[in-house]
Amino acid sequence: MYHQDAFNRVSRTSVSIRALIGAGIGLAVISLFLSAVKHPRPEWGDYWMVKPLIIVPLAGAAGGIFSAFMDFFAHLNGWNKLLTRFISVLAGLIGLWLGIVLGLNGTLWH
């Protein structure tokens, strides 16, 4: 059912670009959250921002990679492109939200 040639449709460049776009979106979103903190609590430690600044862009990159592979499945099975875009955006938003929760756990997210 799956052919080796079908896997060549997803190029490394496409996956890399979408991962960078997703990471950029994640970095922008978490930067907005972190910039609102004027007086962090002392129990958070000095480097409390490092964890969310790493985890959330990684979650955004994972969403971008998922989007690239959804394009692969859209062409492979002949699905409706609008449906695959919707699933990609929904999965990306859920992943980004989970990355924010995991990144801010113990600080802004109690």
CSV table of C-alpha atoms in Angstrom, one decimal:
chain,number,residue,atom,x,y,z
A,1,MET,CA,0.0,0.0,0.0
A,2,TYR,CA,2.8,2.5,0.8
A,3,HIS,CA,5.6,2.9,-1.7
A,4,GLN,CA,9.1,4.1,-1.0
A,5,ASP,CA,8.6,6.8,-3.6
A,6,ALA,CA,5.7,8.3,-1.6
A,7,PHE,CA,8.1,9.0,1.3
A,8,ASN,CA,10.2,11.2,-1.0
A,9,ARG,CA,7.3,13.7,-1.3
A,10,VAL,CA,8.2,15.1,2.2
A,11,SER,CA,11.4,17.0,1.7
A,12,ARG,CA,13.8,17.8,4.5
A,13,THR,CA,13.6,21.4,3.5
A,14,SER,CA,9.8,21.5,3.9
A,15,VAL,CA,10.0,19.8,7.3
A,16,SER,CA,12.8,22.1,8.5
A,17,ILE,CA,11.1,25.3,7.4
A,18,ARG,CA,7.8,24.2,9.1
A,19,ALA,CA,9.7,23.3,12.2
A,20,LEU,CA,11.4,26.7,12.3
A,21,ILE,CA,8.1,28.5,11.8
A,22,GLY,CA,6.5,26.5,14.6
A,23,ALA,CA,9.4,27.1,16.9
A,24,GLY,CA,9.2,30.9,16.1
A,25,ILE,CA,5.5,30.9,16.9
A,26,GLY,CA,6.1,29.1,20.1
A,27,LEU,CA,8.9,31.5,21.0
A,28,ALA,CA,6.7,34.5,20.3
A,29,VAL,CA,3.8,33.2,22.4
A,30,ILE,CA,5.9,32.3,25.4
A,31,SER,CA,7.8,35.6,25.2
A,32,LEU,CA,4.5,37.4,25.5
A,33,PHE,CA,3.7,35.4,28.6
A,34,LEU,CA,7.1,35.9,30.2
A,35,SER,CA,7.3,39.6,29.4
A,36,ALA,CA,4.2,40.2,31.5
A,37,VAL,CA,6.1,39.0,34.7
A,38,LYS,CA,7.5,42.1,36.4
A,39,HIS,CA,8.4,40.7,39.8
A,40,PRO,CA,8.9,36.9,39.8
A,41,ARG,CA,8.6,35.0,43.0
A,42,PRO,CA,11.9,34.3,44.8
A,43,GLU,CA,11.1,30.6,45.1
A,44,TRP,CA,11.2,30.2,41.3
A,45,GLY,CA,15.0,30.7,41.2
A,46,ASP,CA,17.2,33.0,39.1
A,47,TYR,CA,16.9,31.2,35.8
A,48,TRP,CA,13.2,30.3,35.9
A,49,MET,CA,12.7,31.6,32.3
A,50,VAL,CA,15.0,29.0,30.7
A,51,LYS,CA,12.6,26.1,31.0
A,52,PRO,CA,9.7,27.7,29.2
A,53,LEU,CA,12.0,29.3,26.6
A,54,ILE,CA,13.3,25.8,25.6
A,55,ILE,CA,10.2,23.6,26.0
A,56,VAL,CA,7.6,25.8,24.2
A,57,PRO,CA,9.6,26.4,21.0
A,58,LEU,CA,10.3,22.6,20.9
A,59,ALA,CA,6.5,22.0,21.1
A,60,GLY,CA,5.9,24.5,18.3
A,61,ALA,CA,8.6,22.8,16.2
A,62,ALA,CA,6.9,19.5,16.8
A,63,GLY,CA,3.6,21.0,15.6
A,64,GLY,CA,5.3,22.3,12.4
A,65,ILE,CA,6.8,18.8,11.7
A,66,PHE,CA,3.3,17.3,12.2
A,67,SER,CA,1.9,19.8,9.7
A,68,ALA,CA,4.5,18.8,7.1
A,69,PHE,CA,3.7,15.1,7.6
A,70,MET,CA,0.0,15.7,7.4
A,71,ASP,CA,0.6,17.1,3.9
A,72,PHE,CA,2.3,13.8,3.0
A,73,PHE,CA,-0.8,11.9,4.1
A,74,ALA,CA,-3.1,14.3,2.3
A,75,HIS,CA,-1.5,13.6,-1.0
A,76,LEU,CA,-1.0,9.9,-0.3
A,77,ASN,CA,-4.6,9.1,0.5
A,78,GLY,CA,-6.4,11.8,-1.5
A,79,TRP,CA,-7.9,13.4,1.6
A,80,ASN,CA,-9.4,16.8,1.4
A,81,LYS,CA,-6.7,19.4,1.8
A,82,LEU,CA,-8.9,21.6,4.0
A,83,LEU,CA,-9.5,18.7,6.4
A,84,THR,CA,-5.8,18.1,6.8
A,85,ARG,CA,-5.1,21.8,7.3
A,86,PHE,CA,-7.7,21.9,10.0
A,87,ILE,CA,-6.3,18.8,11.8
A,88,SER,CA,-2.8,20.3,11.5
A,89,VAL,CA,-3.8,23.6,13.1
A,90,LEU,CA,-5.8,21.9,15.8
A,91,ALA,CA,-3.0,19.5,16.7
A,92,GLY,CA,-0.4,22.3,16.6
A,93,LEU,CA,-2.5,24.5,18.9
A,94,ILE,CA,-3.0,21.5,21.3
A,95,GLY,CA,0.7,20.8,21.2
A,96,LEU,CA,1.6,24.4,21.8
A,97,TRP,CA,-0.8,24.6,24.7
A,98,LEU,CA,0.7,21.5,26.3
A,99,GLY,CA,4.1,22.9,25.8
A,100,ILE,CA,3.1,26.1,27.6
A,101,VAL,CA,1.6,24.1,30.5
A,102,LEU,CA,4.8,22.0,30.7
A,103,GLY,CA,7.1,24.9,30.4
A,104,LEU,CA,5.3,27.1,33.0
A,105,ASN,CA,4.7,24.3,35.4
A,106,GLY,CA,5.8,25.4,38.8
A,107,THR,CA,6.0,29.1,38.0
A,108,LEU,CA,3.1,30.8,36.3
A,109,TRP,CA,1.0,27.7,35.8
A,110,HIS,CA,0.1,26.2,39.2
